[in-house]
Short mmCIF file of C-alpha atoms and ligand atoms in Angstrom, two decimals:
data_model
loop_
_atom_site.label_atom_id
_atom_site.label_comp_id
_atom_site.label_asym_id
_atom_site.label_seq_id
_atom_site.Cartn_x
_atom_site.Cartn_y
_atom_site.Cartn_z
CA MET A 30 -8.11 -16.13 22.01
CA SER A 31 -5.08 -15.02 24.08
CA ARG A 32 -1.86 -16.70 22.92
CA PRO A 33 -3.13 -20.28 22.65
CA ASN A 34 -0.96 -23.32 23.31
CA VAL A 35 -0.12 -25.14 20.10
CA LEU A 36 1.06 -28.74 20.20
CA GLN A 37 3.11 -29.98 17.25
CA VAL A 38 2.84 -33.76 17.22
CA GLY A 39 5.67 -34.63 14.80
CA ARG A 40 8.69 -33.25 12.96
CA PHE A 41 8.21 -31.34 9.71
CA PRO A 42 10.88 -29.95 7.39
CA ASN A 43 13.09 -27.33 9.12
CA ARG A 44 11.49 -24.27 7.52
CA PHE A 45 8.07 -25.34 8.81
CA ASN A 46 9.39 -26.34 12.27
CA GLU A 47 11.19 -23.02 12.64
CA ARG A 48 8.22 -20.87 11.65
CA LEU A 49 5.98 -22.76 14.07
CA GLN A 50 8.54 -22.29 16.83
CA ARG A 51 9.02 -18.60 16.03
CA ASP A 52 5.41 -17.50 15.66
CA TYR A 53 3.39 -19.56 18.13
CA GLN A 54 3.43 -20.69 21.74
CA LEU A 55 4.60 -24.10 20.76
CA THR A 56 5.26 -27.45 22.40
CA ARG A 57 6.94 -30.20 20.39
CA LEU A 58 5.44 -33.48 21.50
CA TRP A 59 8.46 -35.60 20.57
CA GLU A 60 10.72 -33.48 22.81
CA GLN A 61 8.47 -34.05 25.85
CA PRO A 62 8.47 -36.94 28.33
CA GLN A 63 6.27 -39.94 27.46
CA ASP A 64 3.54 -38.87 29.90
CA PHE A 65 3.27 -35.31 28.57
CA LEU A 66 -0.28 -35.70 27.25
CA ALA A 67 -1.49 -37.52 30.35
CA GLU A 68 0.00 -34.81 32.59
CA HIS A 69 -0.44 -31.65 30.52
CA GLY A 70 -2.94 -32.52 27.76
CA ALA A 71 -5.48 -30.12 29.28
CA THR A 72 -3.25 -27.15 28.40
CA VAL A 73 -3.38 -27.84 24.64
CA ASP A 74 -5.66 -25.54 22.59
CA ILE A 75 -4.59 -26.41 19.04
CA VAL A 76 -2.86 -29.44 17.53
CA VAL A 77 -0.68 -29.17 14.43
CA THR A 78 -0.29 -32.52 12.75
CA SER A 79 -0.13 -34.10 9.30
CA ALA A 80 -1.76 -36.83 7.27
CA ARG A 81 1.17 -38.98 8.37
CA TYR A 82 1.12 -38.29 12.13
CA GLY A 83 -2.63 -37.91 12.51
CA CYS A 84 -4.41 -37.43 15.83
CA SER A 85 -5.85 -40.56 17.44
CA ALA A 86 -8.93 -40.97 19.62
CA GLU A 87 -6.58 -41.78 22.54
CA GLN A 88 -4.68 -38.53 22.03
CA LEU A 89 -7.93 -36.57 21.73
CA ALA A 90 -9.19 -38.02 25.00
CA GLN A 91 -6.07 -36.66 26.71
CA MET A 92 -6.74 -33.10 25.48
CA PRO A 93 -10.08 -32.08 27.01
CA ASN A 94 -9.72 -28.41 26.03
CA LEU A 95 -8.61 -28.92 22.45
CA ARG A 96 -10.40 -26.61 20.02
CA ALA A 97 -8.77 -27.15 16.65
CA ILE A 98 -6.62 -29.59 14.68
CA CYS A 99 -4.64 -28.10 11.77
CA SER A 100 -3.28 -30.83 9.54
CA PHE A 101 -0.64 -30.69 6.82
CA GLY A 102 -2.03 -32.82 3.99
CA VAL A 103 -5.39 -33.49 2.43
CA GLY A 104 -5.99 -37.00 3.81
CA TYR A 105 -7.61 -37.24 7.24
CA ASP A 106 -7.87 -41.00 7.67
CA SER A 107 -5.29 -40.81 10.49
CA ILE A 108 -7.36 -38.26 12.43
CA ALA A 109 -10.18 -39.35 14.75
CA VAL A 110 -12.62 -37.07 12.91
CA GLU A 111 -15.84 -38.43 14.41
CA GLN A 112 -14.66 -38.06 18.00
CA ALA A 113 -13.29 -34.59 17.26
CA LYS A 114 -16.49 -33.39 15.59
CA ALA A 115 -18.61 -34.79 18.40
CA ARG A 116 -16.67 -32.51 20.74
CA GLY A 117 -16.94 -29.48 18.45
CA ILE A 118 -13.21 -29.56 17.65
CA GLN A 119 -12.61 -27.94 14.27
CA ILE A 120 -10.31 -29.64 11.75
CA SER A 121 -8.48 -28.17 8.79
CA THR A 122 -6.58 -29.95 6.03
CA THR A 123 -4.70 -28.58 2.99
CA PRO A 124 -6.98 -29.32 0.02
CA ASP A 125 -6.57 -28.15 -3.58
CA VAL A 126 -3.00 -26.81 -3.35
CA LEU A 127 -1.65 -30.33 -3.93
CA ASN A 128 -4.06 -31.44 -6.67
CA ASP A 129 -1.72 -30.56 -9.55
CA CYS A 130 1.27 -32.42 -8.20
CA VAL A 131 -0.65 -35.53 -7.15
CA ALA A 132 -2.44 -35.65 -10.52
CA ASP A 133 0.88 -35.11 -12.32
CA LEU A 134 2.39 -37.99 -10.39
CA ALA A 135 -0.56 -40.24 -11.24
CA MET A 136 0.07 -39.56 -14.93
CA GLY A 137 3.76 -40.23 -14.37
CA LEU A 138 2.95 -43.58 -12.79
CA ILE A 139 0.57 -44.48 -15.64
CA ILE A 140 3.24 -43.78 -18.23
CA ASP A 141 6.10 -45.30 -16.24
CA SER A 142 4.32 -48.54 -15.37
CA ALA A 143 3.10 -49.02 -18.96
CA ARG A 144 6.25 -47.88 -20.78
CA GLN A 145 8.56 -49.21 -18.03
CA MET A 146 10.67 -46.06 -17.99
CA SER A 147 12.15 -46.78 -14.56
CA ALA A 148 13.02 -50.36 -15.49
CA SER A 149 14.48 -49.40 -18.87
CA ASP A 150 16.51 -46.62 -17.20
CA GLN A 151 18.00 -49.40 -15.06
CA HIS A 152 18.64 -51.38 -18.26
CA VAL A 153 20.82 -48.52 -19.52
CA ARG A 154 22.56 -47.80 -16.19
CA GLN A 155 23.40 -51.46 -15.65
CA GLY A 156 25.08 -51.69 -19.08
CA LYS A 157 22.44 -54.12 -20.35
CA TRP A 158 21.72 -52.09 -23.51
CA LEU A 159 25.16 -53.11 -24.77
CA LYS A 160 23.94 -56.72 -24.68
CA GLY A 161 20.46 -56.20 -26.13
CA GLN A 162 17.38 -54.05 -26.65
CA TYR A 163 14.78 -53.58 -23.93
CA PRO A 164 11.60 -55.66 -24.51
CA LEU A 165 8.48 -54.00 -25.97
CA THR A 166 6.11 -52.31 -23.53
CA ARG A 167 2.49 -51.03 -23.57
CA LYS A 168 0.93 -47.95 -25.14
CA VAL A 169 -0.81 -45.31 -22.98
CA SER A 170 -2.56 -42.88 -25.38
CA GLY A 171 -6.09 -43.79 -26.35
CA LYS A 172 -6.49 -46.45 -23.62
CA ASN A 173 -9.34 -46.83 -21.11
CA LEU A 174 -8.80 -45.09 -17.78
CA GLY A 175 -10.96 -45.98 -14.77
CA ILE A 176 -10.79 -43.54 -11.87
CA VAL A 177 -11.83 -44.68 -8.39
CA GLY A 178 -12.74 -41.60 -6.34
CA PHE A 179 -13.91 -38.66 -8.41
CA GLY A 180 -13.04 -35.81 -6.08
CA ARG A 181 -10.76 -32.89 -6.80
CA ILE A 182 -7.68 -35.02 -7.50
CA GLY A 183 -9.60 -37.62 -9.53
CA LYS A 184 -11.00 -34.85 -11.73
CA ASP A 185 -7.56 -33.35 -12.28
CA ILE A 186 -6.27 -36.77 -13.35
CA ALA A 187 -9.18 -37.01 -15.83
CA LYS A 188 -8.29 -33.58 -17.21
CA ARG A 189 -4.72 -34.68 -17.87
CA ALA A 190 -5.70 -38.09 -19.23
CA ALA A 191 -8.07 -36.43 -21.71
CA GLY A 192 -4.97 -34.84 -23.24
CA PHE A 193 -3.73 -38.38 -23.90
CA ASP A 194 -6.98 -39.19 -25.74
CA MET A 195 -7.90 -41.69 -23.06
CA ALA A 196 -11.49 -42.87 -22.62
CA ILE A 197 -12.47 -42.05 -19.02
CA ARG A 198 -15.01 -43.57 -16.67
CA TYR A 199 -15.21 -43.27 -12.89
CA HIS A 200 -16.49 -44.98 -9.78
CA ASN A 201 -17.57 -42.91 -6.81
CA ARG A 202 -20.05 -43.13 -3.95
CA ARG A 203 -22.34 -40.96 -6.01
CA GLN A 204 -22.57 -39.96 -9.66
CA ASP A 205 -21.27 -36.44 -10.28
CA PRO A 206 -24.05 -34.44 -11.97
CA GLY A 207 -21.50 -31.89 -13.18
CA SER A 208 -19.42 -34.41 -15.12
CA ASP A 209 -19.91 -35.84 -18.60
CA TYR A 210 -17.64 -38.81 -17.96
CA GLY A 211 -19.32 -42.19 -17.63
CA TYR A 212 -20.25 -43.23 -14.10
CA GLU A 213 -19.80 -46.85 -13.14
CA ALA A 214 -21.56 -47.89 -9.92
CA ASP A 215 -20.06 -51.37 -10.13
CA LEU A 216 -16.33 -51.25 -9.32
CA LYS A 217 -15.65 -54.67 -10.84
CA ALA A 218 -17.32 -53.64 -14.09
CA LEU A 219 -15.10 -50.52 -14.17
CA ALA A 220 -12.01 -52.68 -13.56
CA ARG A 221 -13.02 -55.06 -16.38
CA TRP A 222 -13.41 -52.12 -18.79
CA ALA A 223 -10.24 -50.27 -17.71
CA ASP A 224 -6.71 -50.66 -19.04
CA PHE A 225 -5.57 -48.48 -16.14
CA LEU A 226 -7.39 -48.26 -12.81
CA VAL A 227 -6.28 -45.20 -10.83
CA LEU A 228 -7.13 -44.89 -7.14
CA ALA A 229 -7.82 -41.33 -5.99
CA CYS A 230 -10.29 -41.97 -3.17
CA PRO A 231 -9.84 -41.20 0.55
CA GLY A 232 -8.39 -43.83 2.89
CA GLY A 233 -10.07 -45.00 6.09
CA ALA A 234 -12.61 -47.65 7.06
CA ALA A 235 -15.03 -46.92 4.20
CA THR A 236 -12.47 -47.79 1.50
CA HIS A 237 -10.35 -50.38 3.35
CA HIS A 238 -9.36 -53.14 0.87
CA LEU A 239 -11.84 -51.81 -1.68
CA ILE A 240 -9.41 -53.20 -4.25
CA ASP A 241 -9.41 -56.88 -3.41
CA ALA A 242 -8.51 -60.05 -5.31
CA ALA A 243 -11.79 -59.96 -7.27
CA VAL A 244 -11.28 -56.38 -8.50
CA LEU A 245 -7.67 -57.18 -9.45
CA GLU A 246 -8.86 -60.22 -11.35
CA ALA A 247 -11.37 -58.06 -13.20
CA LEU A 248 -8.60 -55.59 -14.10
CA GLY A 249 -6.78 -58.56 -15.52
CA ALA A 250 -3.47 -59.60 -17.05
CA ASP A 251 -3.37 -56.57 -19.35
CA GLY A 252 -4.56 -54.12 -16.69
CA ILE A 253 -2.44 -51.78 -14.58
CA LEU A 254 -3.30 -50.53 -11.09
CA ILE A 255 -2.17 -47.03 -10.07
CA ASN A 256 -2.40 -45.96 -6.43
CA ILE A 257 -1.78 -42.36 -5.36
CA ALA A 258 -4.47 -42.53 -2.63
CA ARG A 259 -3.76 -44.66 0.45
CA GLY A 260 -2.16 -48.09 0.82
CA SER A 261 -5.13 -49.23 2.90
CA VAL A 262 -7.40 -49.06 -0.17
CA VAL A 263 -5.64 -52.09 -1.69
CA ASP A 264 -5.36 -55.61 -0.29
CA GLU A 265 -1.59 -55.61 -0.73
CA GLN A 266 -1.20 -59.37 -0.31
CA ALA A 267 -3.73 -59.95 -3.07
CA LEU A 268 -1.90 -57.38 -5.21
CA VAL A 269 1.46 -59.09 -4.78
CA ALA A 270 -0.12 -62.49 -5.49
CA ALA A 271 -1.81 -61.20 -8.68
CA LEU A 272 1.44 -59.63 -9.94
CA GLN A 273 3.40 -62.80 -9.13
CA ALA A 274 0.85 -64.96 -10.93
CA GLY A 275 0.76 -62.59 -13.92
CA THR A 276 -3.01 -62.19 -13.56
CA LEU A 277 -2.45 -58.43 -13.21
CA GLY A 278 -0.41 -56.61 -15.84
CA GLY A 279 1.42 -54.10 -13.66
CA ALA A 280 1.21 -51.46 -10.95
CA GLY A 281 2.37 -47.93 -10.21
CA LEU A 282 2.34 -47.35 -6.47
CA ASP A 283 3.08 -44.22 -4.43
CA VAL A 284 1.45 -45.53 -1.24
CA PHE A 285 1.57 -48.77 0.73
CA GLU A 286 -0.24 -50.49 3.57
CA ASP A 287 2.64 -50.30 6.06
CA GLU A 288 4.82 -47.37 4.96
CA PRO A 289 7.76 -47.16 4.71
CA ARG A 290 7.77 -50.95 4.40
CA VAL A 291 7.18 -52.18 0.85
CA PRO A 292 6.74 -55.87 -0.03
CA GLU A 293 10.15 -57.03 -1.28
CA ALA A 294 8.51 -59.35 -3.79
CA LEU A 295 7.77 -56.20 -5.84
CA PHE A 296 11.38 -55.03 -6.01
CA THR A 297 12.38 -57.13 -9.02
CA MET A 298 9.24 -56.64 -11.13
CA PRO A 299 9.91 -54.38 -14.16
CA ASN A 300 6.18 -53.79 -14.65
CA VAL A 301 5.87 -52.29 -11.17
CA VAL A 302 6.91 -48.75 -10.24
CA LEU A 303 7.49 -48.04 -6.56
CA LEU A 304 7.58 -44.49 -5.16
CA PRO A 305 8.08 -43.42 -1.51
CA HIS A 306 4.76 -41.49 -1.03
CA VAL A 307 5.87 -38.37 -2.90
CA GLY A 308 2.59 -37.28 -4.55
CA SER A 309 2.68 -33.79 -3.04
CA ALA A 310 6.43 -33.65 -2.47
CA THR A 311 7.58 -30.73 -4.62
CA GLU A 312 9.07 -27.49 -3.32
CA GLU A 313 6.17 -25.47 -4.69
CA THR A 314 3.38 -27.65 -3.37
CA ARG A 315 4.88 -28.31 0.03
CA LEU A 316 5.38 -24.54 0.52
CA ALA A 317 1.74 -23.94 -0.44
CA MET A 318 0.66 -26.66 2.00
CA GLU A 319 2.74 -25.10 4.79
CA ASN A 320 1.30 -21.66 4.10
CA LEU A 321 -2.21 -23.06 4.22
CA VAL A 322 -1.54 -24.62 7.63
CA PHE A 323 -0.37 -21.20 8.87
CA ASP A 324 -3.39 -19.45 7.31
CA ASN A 325 -5.63 -21.87 9.19
CA LEU A 326 -3.75 -21.42 12.46
CA ASP A 327 -3.87 -17.63 12.20
CA ALA A 328 -7.53 -17.52 11.22
CA PHE A 329 -8.43 -19.77 14.12
CA ILE A 330 -6.39 -17.76 16.59
CA GLU A 331 -7.72 -14.41 15.32
CA ARG A 332 -11.39 -15.25 14.81
CA GLY A 333 -12.02 -18.83 15.84
CA GLU A 334 -12.52 -19.95 12.24
CA LEU A 335 -10.53 -22.19 9.93
CA VAL A 336 -9.95 -21.31 6.27
CA THR A 337 -10.16 -24.84 4.92
CA ALA A 338 -12.27 -26.61 7.53
CA LEU A 339 -13.35 -30.20 6.94
C1 8YV B 8 1.70 -35.99 2.41
C2 8YV B 8 -0.63 -36.89 1.87
O1 8YV B 8 2.63 -36.99 2.16
O2 8YV B 8 -1.90 -34.93 1.73
C3 8YV B 8 -1.88 -36.11 2.03
O3 8YV B 8 -2.88 -36.68 2.49
O4 8YV B 8 -0.62 -38.05 2.04
C4 8YV B 8 0.61 -36.19 1.44
O5 8YV B 8 0.36 -35.00 0.83
C5 8YV B 8 1.43 -35.93 3.85
O6 8YV B 8 0.58 -34.91 4.21
C6 8YV B 8 2.70 -35.77 4.65
O7 8YV B 8 2.45 -36.13 5.93
#
């Protein structure tokens, strides 16, 4: 392909922006007039986007000659995958390189929400220790861990949790023949059994509000929900209601339904840990994700193939 036109749909960190600008024939969508896609969409060969910015069916329709979408991130719920595939448009994401950090963060949220590290840190910083001890919290080691979504990240969470002597069971669309962990086809049954229910499944229509009031009720007053997947997987109103009523024991959340907006009702709950979608956000992992986007771009430009195609 002779010097293809690459469209970058949103801002990335400077290092990434600069390398894109330096090495490719690049257009930055946000610097263009509103009607850029309507007027010039036919000139776009490759889109560079992210799990956050996505690529909608409307955008796709405005780019009749698009051949590839290279996305920064492993989630593709914000990309119109079906429409793209129907047109033969190839899609790459950045799998695997972020598994460690997302699984690490899941463990961090398990420990923090149970042991209330963030809330007890506040206790010290606000001078409250001088007035009294922090209340007792909940143990992590040896507890039951239910994992929803047993893909690469779910398995890496299991690996870590095994080091905490946790009993592990999982719920997935299908049982994994390569795994010795117990498979639970019934999500509510898994929630009833679990002390911690960790969400590591993809977002999108198939998992929308998979965790509803009934699942939260099954998890129960001693149960803790951990979400490092997508906010859309949880009925957030039901989650807030269960936490307010005390029918759910706690939550550790890195993702929300309407990011960056987080329900304010959660702000004052010591049994809830709130993170600003930082699962993959370490220097090392973000650099690896960037490099994988460039590997995909280069492979597509050189030989029409993506390295980590969906
Ligand atoms: C990033 C993510 O926050 O990989 C994903 O799907 O959600 C995260 O790693 C995202 O890619 C940044 O846009």
